[in-house]
Amino acid sequence: MQYSEKVMEHFMHPRNVGKIENPDGVGKITSPVCGDIMELYIKVKNDRIADVKFQTFGCAAAVASSSILTEMIKGKKVGEILKITNKRITEALGGLPKEKLHCSVLAEDAVKSAIEDYLKRNVKVKNKKSK
Ligand code: FES
């Protein structure tokens, strides 16, 4: 199995690693395939991703997928992010071996779950304000 240069580069030097205190949304996903875990934290300002950090307890492809994902979503509108697929993540990485495609699915699921969490929290805040 061979990784692309891009995968290796992101694995060796992952971007935006860590945790955000008081995030606006959190996505935590465990891969049903291998049990690896990915946590993604987002901060949203004016409907755009102002900050994003991740922690991945998983393989090189999972770390690279999360790292490139954070670059793909920073500054983007919440609605645009919902269109991100694991295929786009894989393409941005210059491809992944077939047996590692589920690692990019983990990144897609984590970001979608973080956005869902953000939207849920927002509805609650709006409901509270309107009471
Ligand atoms: Fe499961 Fe990579 S082997 S996330």
GROMACS .gro file of N, CA and C and ligand atoms in nm:
model
  397
    1MET      N    1   0.083  -0.119   0.000
    1MET     CA    2   0.000   0.000   0.000
    1MET      C    3   0.088   0.126   0.000
    2GLN      N    4   0.054   0.218  -0.089
    2GLN     CA    5   0.135   0.339  -0.098
    2GLN      C    6   0.048   0.464  -0.083
    3TYR      N    7   0.095   0.556   0.000
    3TYR     CA    8   0.024   0.682   0.017
    3TYR      C    9   0.081   0.786  -0.078
    4SER      N   10  -0.003   0.881  -0.119
    4SER     CA   11   0.043   0.993  -0.202
    4SER      C   12   0.133   1.084  -0.117
    5GLU      N   13   0.209   1.169  -0.187
    5GLU     CA   14   0.296   1.264  -0.115
    5GLU      C   15   0.215   1.354  -0.025
    6LYS      N   16   0.099   1.393  -0.075
    6LYS     CA   17   0.012   1.485   0.000
    6LYS      C   18  -0.034   1.420   0.131
    7VAL      N   19  -0.072   1.293   0.124
    7VAL     CA   20  -0.114   1.223   0.245
    7VAL      C   21   0.001   1.221   0.346
    8MET      N   22   0.119   1.186   0.298
    8MET     CA   23   0.235   1.177   0.388
    8MET      C   24   0.268   1.312   0.449
    9GLU      N   25   0.257   1.416   0.365
    9GLU     CA   26   0.290   1.551   0.413
    9GLU      C   27   0.191   1.594   0.523
   10HIS      N   28   0.063   1.570   0.502
   10HIS     CA   29  -0.037   1.607   0.604
   10HIS      C   30  -0.026   1.519   0.728
   11PHE      N   31   0.013   1.395   0.707
   11PHE     CA   32   0.030   1.305   0.823
   11PHE      C   33   0.149   1.350   0.908
   12MET      N   34   0.259   1.387   0.842
   12MET     CA   35   0.379   1.428   0.915
   12MET      C   36   0.363   1.566   0.978
   13HIS      N   37   0.287   1.654   0.909
   13HIS     CA   38   0.270   1.791   0.959
   13HIS      C   39   0.122   1.828   0.960
   14PRO      N   40   0.042   1.764   1.043
   14PRO     CA   41  -0.102   1.792   1.040
   14PRO      C   42  -0.134   1.936   1.081
   15ARG      N   43  -0.231   1.996   1.010
   15ARG     CA   44  -0.273   2.134   1.040
   15ARG      C   45  -0.390   2.133   1.138
   16ASN      N   46  -0.395   2.236   1.219
   16ASN     CA   47  -0.511   2.260   1.307
   16ASN      C   48  -0.541   2.145   1.404
   17VAL      N   49  -0.436   2.092   1.462
   17VAL     CA   50  -0.455   1.985   1.561
   17VAL      C   51  -0.487   2.049   1.696
   18GLY      N   52  -0.579   1.989   1.768
   18GLY     CA   53  -0.608   2.036   1.904
   18GLY      C   54  -0.756   2.042   1.932
   19LYS      N   55  -0.788   2.125   2.028
   19LYS     CA   56  -0.925   2.133   2.078
   19LYS      C   57  -0.961   2.281   2.088
   20ILE      N   58  -1.087   2.316   2.069
   20ILE     CA   59  -1.129   2.455   2.088
   20ILE      C   60  -1.210   2.463   2.217
   21GLU      N   61  -1.172   2.557   2.303
   21GLU     CA   62  -1.251   2.578   2.426
   21GLU      C   63  -1.381   2.647   2.386
   22ASN      N   64  -1.490   2.608   2.446
   22ASN     CA   65  -1.623   2.664   2.413
   22ASN      C   66  -1.653   2.665   2.263
   23PRO      N   67  -1.648   2.549   2.200
   23PRO     CA   68  -1.676   2.545   2.056
   23PRO      C   69  -1.825   2.570   2.028
   24ASP      N   70  -1.854   2.606   1.903
   24ASP     CA   71  -1.995   2.623   1.864
   24ASP      C   72  -2.053   2.491   1.814
   25GLY      N   73  -1.965   2.396   1.780
   25GLY     CA   74  -2.012   2.265   1.737
   25GLY      C   75  -1.901   2.163   1.752
   26VAL      N   76  -1.941   2.039   1.788
   26VAL     CA   77  -1.843   1.931   1.802
   26VAL      C   78  -1.897   1.808   1.730
   27GLY      N   79  -1.807   1.742   1.657
   27GLY     CA   80  -1.844   1.616   1.594
   27GLY      C   81  -1.748   1.509   1.641
   28LYS      N   82  -1.804   1.402   1.696
   28LYS     CA   83  -1.716   1.293   1.741
   28LYS      C   84  -1.767   1.164   1.678
   29ILE      N   85  -1.681   1.103   1.600
   29ILE     CA   86  -1.723   0.984   1.526
   29ILE      C   87  -1.623   0.870   1.547
   30THR      N   88  -1.679   0.752   1.564
   30THR     CA   89  -1.597   0.631   1.569
   30THR      C   90  -1.622   0.552   1.442
   31SER      N   91  -1.517   0.514   1.374
   31SER     CA   92  -1.534   0.439   1.250
   31SER      C   93  -1.591   0.300   1.279
   32PRO      N   94  -1.700   0.265   1.210
   32PRO     CA   95  -1.755   0.130   1.229
   32PRO      C   96  -1.663   0.024   1.167
   33VAL      N   97  -1.572   0.067   1.080
   33VAL     CA   98  -1.485  -0.028   1.011
   33VAL      C   99  -1.368  -0.071   1.100
   34CYS      N  100  -1.304   0.028   1.168
   34CYS     CA  101  -1.180  -0.005   1.239
   34CYS      C  102  -1.176   0.043   1.383
   35GLY      N  103  -1.276   0.124   1.424
   35GLY     CA  104  -1.278   0.172   1.563
   35GLY      C  105  -1.196   0.298   1.586
   36ASP      N  106  -1.133   0.352   1.481
   36ASP     CA  107  -1.059   0.478   1.497
   36ASP      C  108  -1.157   0.592   1.529
   37ILE      N  109  -1.103   0.693   1.600
   37ILE     CA  110  -1.191   0.801   1.648
   37ILE      C  111  -1.144   0.937   1.597
   38MET      N  112  -1.239   1.019   1.558
   38MET     CA  113  -1.207   1.155   1.515
   38MET      C  114  -1.298   1.253   1.586
   39GLU      N  115  -1.237   1.361   1.639
   39GLU     CA  116  -1.314   1.468   1.703
   39GLU      C  117  -1.284   1.597   1.629
   40LEU      N  118  -1.389   1.670   1.596
   40LEU     CA  119  -1.372   1.795   1.523
   40LEU      C  120  -1.447   1.907   1.597
   41TYR      N  121  -1.379   2.018   1.619
   41TYR     CA  122  -1.437   2.132   1.691
   41TYR      C  123  -1.446   2.250   1.596
   42ILE      N  124  -1.559   2.319   1.598
   42ILE     CA  125  -1.570   2.438   1.510
   42ILE      C  126  -1.617   2.559   1.589
   43LYS      N  127  -1.571   2.673   1.541
   43LYS     CA  128  -1.614   2.802   1.591
   43LYS      C  129  -1.676   2.872   1.470
   44VAL      N  130  -1.797   2.926   1.484
   44VAL     CA  131  -1.866   2.987   1.370
   44VAL      C  132  -1.891   3.135   1.396
   45LYS      N  133  -1.860   3.215   1.296
   45LYS     CA  134  -1.887   3.359   1.304
   45LYS      C  135  -1.951   3.403   1.174
   46ASN      N  136  -2.062   3.476   1.183
   46ASN     CA  137  -2.134   3.523   1.064
   46ASN      C  138  -2.157   3.410   0.963
   47ASP      N  139  -2.198   3.296   1.014
   47ASP     CA  140  -2.231   3.182   0.930
   47ASP      C  141  -2.111   3.120   0.857
   48ARG      N  142  -1.990   3.156   0.900
   48ARG     CA  143  -1.870   3.099   0.839
   48ARG      C  144  -1.783   3.034   0.946
   49ILE      N  145  -1.702   2.935   0.904
   49ILE     CA  146  -1.612   2.868   0.999
   49ILE      C  147  -1.496   2.962   1.031
   50ALA      N  148  -1.495   3.013   1.154
   50ALA     CA  149  -1.390   3.105   1.195
   50ALA      C  150  -1.268   3.028   1.243
   51ASP      N  151  -1.291   2.911   1.303
   51ASP     CA  152  -1.179   2.829   1.350
   51ASP      C  153  -1.221   2.683   1.353
   52VAL      N  154  -1.124   2.597   1.334
   52VAL     CA  155  -1.151   2.453   1.338
   52VAL      C  156  -1.027   2.381   1.389
   53LYS      N  157  -1.051   2.282   1.474
   53LYS     CA  158  -0.940   2.201   1.526
   53LYS      C  159  -0.986   2.055   1.531
   54PHE      N  160  -0.888   1.965   1.525
   54PHE     CA  161  -0.926   1.824   1.531
   54PHE      C  162  -0.830   1.743   1.615
   55GLN      N  163  -0.882   1.632   1.663
   55GLN     CA  164  -0.799   1.530   1.729
   55GLN      C  165  -0.841   1.398   1.668
   56THR      N  166  -0.744   1.327   1.613
   56THR     CA  167  -0.775   1.198   1.552
   56THR      C  168  -0.691   1.089   1.615
   57PHE      N  169  -0.759   0.987   1.662
   57PHE     CA  170  -0.690   0.872   1.718
   57PHE      C  171  -0.705   0.762   1.615
   58GLY      N  172  -0.617   0.767   1.516
   58GLY     CA  173  -0.635   0.673   1.406
   58GLY      C  174  -0.513   0.665   1.318
   59CYS      N  175  -0.534   0.611   1.200
   59CYS     CA  176  -0.425   0.583   1.108
   59CYS      C  177  -0.377   0.707   1.034
   60ALA      N  178  -0.272   0.691   0.955
   60ALA     CA  179  -0.214   0.803   0.879
   60ALA      C  180  -0.317   0.866   0.786
   61ALA      N  181  -0.398   0.783   0.720
   61ALA     CA  182  -0.496   0.835   0.625
   61ALA      C  183  -0.605   0.915   0.698
   62ALA      N  184  -0.639   0.873   0.819
   62ALA     CA  185  -0.741   0.945   0.896
   62ALA      C  186  -0.686   1.080   0.941
   63VAL      N  187  -0.561   1.083   0.985
   63VAL     CA  188  -0.499   1.209   1.027
   63VAL      C  189  -0.489   1.304   0.907
   64ALA      N  190  -0.443   1.252   0.793
   64ALA     CA  191  -0.430   1.335   0.673
   64ALA      C  192  -0.566   1.384   0.626
   65SER      N  193  -0.668   1.298   0.632
   65SER     CA  194  -0.803   1.339   0.589
   65SER      C  195  -0.855   1.451   0.678
   66SER      N  196  -0.836   1.440   0.809
   66SER     CA  197  -0.886   1.546   0.897
   66SER      C  198  -0.808   1.674   0.875
   67SER      N  199  -0.677   1.661   0.859
   67SER     CA  200  -0.594   1.780   0.841
   67SER      C  201  -0.634   1.857   0.716
   68ILE      N  202  -0.647   1.787   0.604
   68ILE     CA  203  -0.681   1.859   0.479
   68ILE      C  204  -0.825   1.911   0.487
   69LEU      N  205  -0.910   1.838   0.557
   69LEU     CA  206  -1.048   1.884   0.573
   69LEU      C  207  -1.052   2.019   0.644
   70THR      N  208  -0.971   2.035   0.748
   70THR     CA  209  -0.973   2.163   0.822
   70THR      C  210  -0.932   2.277   0.728
   71GLU      N  211  -0.839   2.250   0.636
   71GLU     CA  212  -0.799   2.355   0.540
   71GLU      C  213  -0.912   2.383   0.442
   72MET      N  214  -0.986   2.278   0.407
   72MET     CA  215  -1.095   2.294   0.309
   72MET      C  216  -1.211   2.374   0.366
   73ILE      N  217  -1.233   2.367   0.498
   73ILE     CA  218  -1.355   2.429   0.551
   73ILE      C  219  -1.331   2.565   0.618
   74LYS      N  220  -1.208   2.598   0.650
   74LYS     CA  221  -1.182   2.726   0.718
   74LYS      C  222  -1.230   2.843   0.632
   75GLY      N  223  -1.312   2.928   0.690
   75GLY     CA  224  -1.361   3.047   0.619
   75GLY      C  225  -1.482   3.019   0.532
   76LYS      N  226  -1.519   2.891   0.519
   76LYS     CA  227  -1.633   2.855   0.433
   76LYS      C  228  -1.766   2.871   0.506
   77LYS      N  229  -1.873   2.890   0.426
   77LYS     CA  230  -2.007   2.901   0.483
   77LYS      C  231  -2.057   2.765   0.529
   78VAL      N  232  -2.136   2.765   0.636
   78VAL     CA  233  -2.189   2.641   0.692
   78VAL      C  234  -2.261   2.558   0.585
   79GLY      N  235  -2.342   2.623   0.503
   79GLY     CA  236  -2.418   2.553   0.399
   79GLY      C  237  -2.328   2.484   0.298
   80GLU      N  238  -2.216   2.547   0.265
   80GLU     CA  239  -2.122   2.489   0.167
   80GLU      C  240  -2.059   2.361   0.221
   81ILE      N  241  -2.033   2.362   0.351
   81ILE     CA  242  -1.962   2.249   0.412
   81ILE      C  243  -2.045   2.122   0.408
   82LEU      N  244  -2.176   2.139   0.414
   82LEU     CA  245  -2.262   2.021   0.411
   82LEU      C  246  -2.250   1.947   0.278
   83LYS      N  247  -2.194   2.015   0.177
   83LYS     CA  248  -2.179   1.950   0.045
   83LYS      C  249  -2.047   1.874   0.033
   84ILE      N  250  -1.961   1.886   0.133
   84ILE     CA  251  -1.831   1.817   0.125
   84ILE      C  252  -1.851   1.665   0.139
   85THR      N  253  -1.790   1.592   0.048
   85THR     CA  254  -1.803   1.447   0.052
   85THR      C  255  -1.664   1.385   0.073
   86ASN      N  256  -1.663   1.259   0.109
   86ASN     CA  257  -1.533   1.192   0.128
   86ASN      C  258  -1.459   1.184  -0.005
   87LYS      N  259  -1.534   1.187  -0.116
   87LYS     CA  260  -1.470   1.184  -0.248
   87LYS      C  261  -1.385   1.310  -0.267
   88ARG      N  262  -1.441   1.424  -0.227
   88ARG     CA  263  -1.365   1.550  -0.242
   88ARG      C  264  -1.243   1.552  -0.151
   89ILE      N  265  -1.258   1.495  -0.033
   89ILE     CA  266  -1.144   1.488   0.060
   89ILE      C  267  -1.035   1.400  -0.001
   90THR      N  268  -1.076   1.286  -0.054
   90THR     CA  269  -0.982   1.192  -0.115
   90THR      C  270  -0.910   1.256  -0.233
   91GLU      N  271  -0.987   1.328  -0.317
   91GLU     CA  272  -0.926   1.394  -0.434
   91GLU      C  273  -0.823   1.498  -0.389
   92ALA      N  274  -0.859   1.574  -0.284
   92ALA     CA  275  -0.767   1.679  -0.235
   92ALA      C  276  -0.638   1.616  -0.184
   93LEU      N  277  -0.645   1.492  -0.140
   93LEU     CA  278  -0.526   1.423  -0.088
   93LEU      C  279  -0.446   1.354  -0.198
   94GLY      N  280  -0.494   1.367  -0.322
   94GLY     CA  281  -0.425   1.300  -0.432
   94GLY      C  282  -0.454   1.151  -0.434
   95GLY      N  283  -0.568   1.113  -0.375
   95GLY     CA  284  -0.610   0.972  -0.376
   95GLY      C  285  -0.573   0.899  -0.248
   96LEU      N  286  -0.647   0.792  -0.223
   96LEU     CA  287  -0.619   0.704  -0.107
   96LEU      C  288  -0.628   0.560  -0.155
   97PRO      N  289  -0.551   0.470  -0.098
   97PRO     CA  290  -0.567   0.328  -0.133
   97PRO      C  291  -0.711   0.284  -0.100
   98LYS      N  292  -0.761   0.191  -0.180
   98LYS     CA  293  -0.901   0.149  -0.165
   98LYS      C  294  -0.937   0.110  -0.022
   99GLU      N  295  -0.847   0.037   0.043
   99GLU     CA  296  -0.877  -0.010   0.179
   99GLU      C  297  -0.870   0.103   0.282
  100LYS      N  298  -0.836   0.224   0.236
  100LYS     CA  299  -0.827   0.338   0.327
  100LYS      C  300  -0.934   0.443   0.298
  101LEU      N  301  -1.025   0.412   0.208
  101LEU     CA  302  -1.128   0.511   0.175
  101LEU      C  303  -1.217   0.541   0.294
  102HIS      N  304  -1.238   0.442   0.381
  102HIS     CA  305  -1.326   0.466   0.497
  102HIS      C  306  -1.268   0.572   0.591
  103CYS      N  307  -1.137   0.596   0.583
  103CYS     CA  308  -1.074   0.698   0.668
  103CYS      C  309  -1.122   0.837   0.628
  104SER      N  310  -1.145   0.857   0.497
  104SER     CA  311  -1.197   0.987   0.453
  104SER      C  312  -1.346   0.998   0.485
  105VAL      N  313  -1.414   0.886   0.492
  105VAL     CA  314  -1.556   0.887   0.532
  105VAL      C  315  -1.567   0.934   0.677
  106LEU      N  316  -1.471   0.893   0.757
  106LEU     CA  317  -1.469   0.935   0.898
  106LEU      C  318  -1.462   1.088   0.906
  107ALA      N  319  -1.378   1.150   0.821
  107ALA     CA  320  -1.365   1.296   0.820
  107ALA      C  321  -1.495   1.361   0.774
  108GLU      N  322  -1.557   1.306   0.670
  108GLU     CA  323  -1.685   1.361   0.623
  108GLU      C  324  -1.790   1.353   0.733
  109ASP      N  325  -1.799   1.238   0.797
  109ASP     CA  326  -1.899   1.221   0.903
  109ASP      C  327  -1.873   1.314   1.021
  110ALA      N  328  -1.745   1.334   1.055
  110ALA     CA  329  -1.711   1.420   1.170
  110ALA      C  330  -1.751   1.564   1.143
  111VAL      N  331  -1.724   1.612   1.022
  111VAL     CA  332  -1.756   1.753   0.995
  111VAL      C  333  -1.909   1.772   0.988
  112LYS      N  334  -1.978   1.675   0.930
  112LYS     CA  335  -2.124   1.687   0.922
  112LYS      C  336  -2.186   1.683   1.061
  113SER      N  337  -2.131   1.599   1.146
  113SER     CA  338  -2.184   1.589   1.281
  113SER      C  339  -2.155   1.719   1.359
  114ALA      N  340  -2.039   1.782   1.336
  114ALA     CA  341  -2.008   1.910   1.402
  114ALA      C  342  -2.105   2.019   1.356
  115ILE      N  343  -2.136   2.019   1.228
  115ILE     CA  344  -2.230   2.120   1.175
  115ILE      C  345  -2.370   2.096   1.231
  116GLU      N  346  -2.411   1.970   1.235
  116GLU     CA  347  -2.543   1.938   1.292
  116GLU      C  348  -2.551   1.985   1.437
  117ASP      N  349  -2.445   1.959   1.511
  117ASP     CA  350  -2.439   2.001   1.651
  117ASP      C  351  -2.452   2.154   1.660
  118TYR      N  352  -2.379   2.224   1.573
  118TYR     CA  353  -2.386   2.370   1.571
  118TYR      C  354  -2.529   2.417   1.542
  119LEU      N  355  -2.592   2.356   1.442
  119LEU     CA  356  -2.728   2.397   1.405
  119LEU      C  357  -2.826   2.370   1.518
  120LYS      N  358  -2.810   2.256   1.586
  120LYS     CA  359  -2.899   2.223   1.699
  120LYS      C  360  -2.883   2.325   1.810
  121ARG      N  361  -2.758   2.357   1.844
  121ARG     CA  362  -2.733   2.454   1.951
  121ARG      C  363  -2.793   2.589   1.915
  122ASN      N  364  -2.782   2.627   1.788
  122ASN     CA  365  -2.833   2.755   1.741
  122ASN      C  366  -2.983   2.765   1.754
  123VAL      N  367  -3.052   2.656   1.720
  123VAL     CA  368  -3.198   2.653   1.731
  123VAL      C  369  -3.237   2.671   1.877
  124LYS      N  370  -3.164   2.601   1.966
  124LYS     CA  371  -3.194   2.612   2.109
  124LYS      C  372  -3.176   2.755   2.157
  125VAL      N  373  -3.066   2.820   2.116
  125VAL     CA  374  -3.039   2.959   2.158
  125VAL      C  375  -3.151   3.049   2.106
  126LYS      N  376  -3.188   3.030   1.979
  126LYS     CA  377  -3.294   3.114   1.920
  126LYS      C  378  -3.425   3.094   1.994
  127ASN      N  379  -3.456   2.968   2.026
  127ASN     CA  380  -3.581   2.938   2.099
  127ASN      C  381  -3.581   3.005   2.235
  128LYS      N  382  -3.465   2.999   2.302
  128LYS     CA  383  -3.456   3.061   2.434
  128LYS      C  384  -3.479   3.211   2.424
  129LYS      N  385  -3.417   3.271   2.320
  129LYS     CA  386  -3.428   3.417   2.305
  129LYS      C  387  -3.572   3.458   2.277
  130SER      N  388  -3.644   3.375   2.201
  130SER     CA  389  -3.779   3.414   2.163
  130SER      C  390  -3.880   3.392   2.274
  131LYS      N  391  -3.837   3.326   2.386
  131LYS     CA  392  -3.931   3.302   2.498
  131LYS      C  393  -3.950   3.427   2.581
  132FES    FE1  394  -0.970   0.322   1.005
  132FES    FE2  395  -0.793   0.466   0.887
  132FES     S1  396  -0.784   0.252   0.920
  132FES     S2  397  -0.966   0.535   0.994
   0.00000   0.00000   0.00000
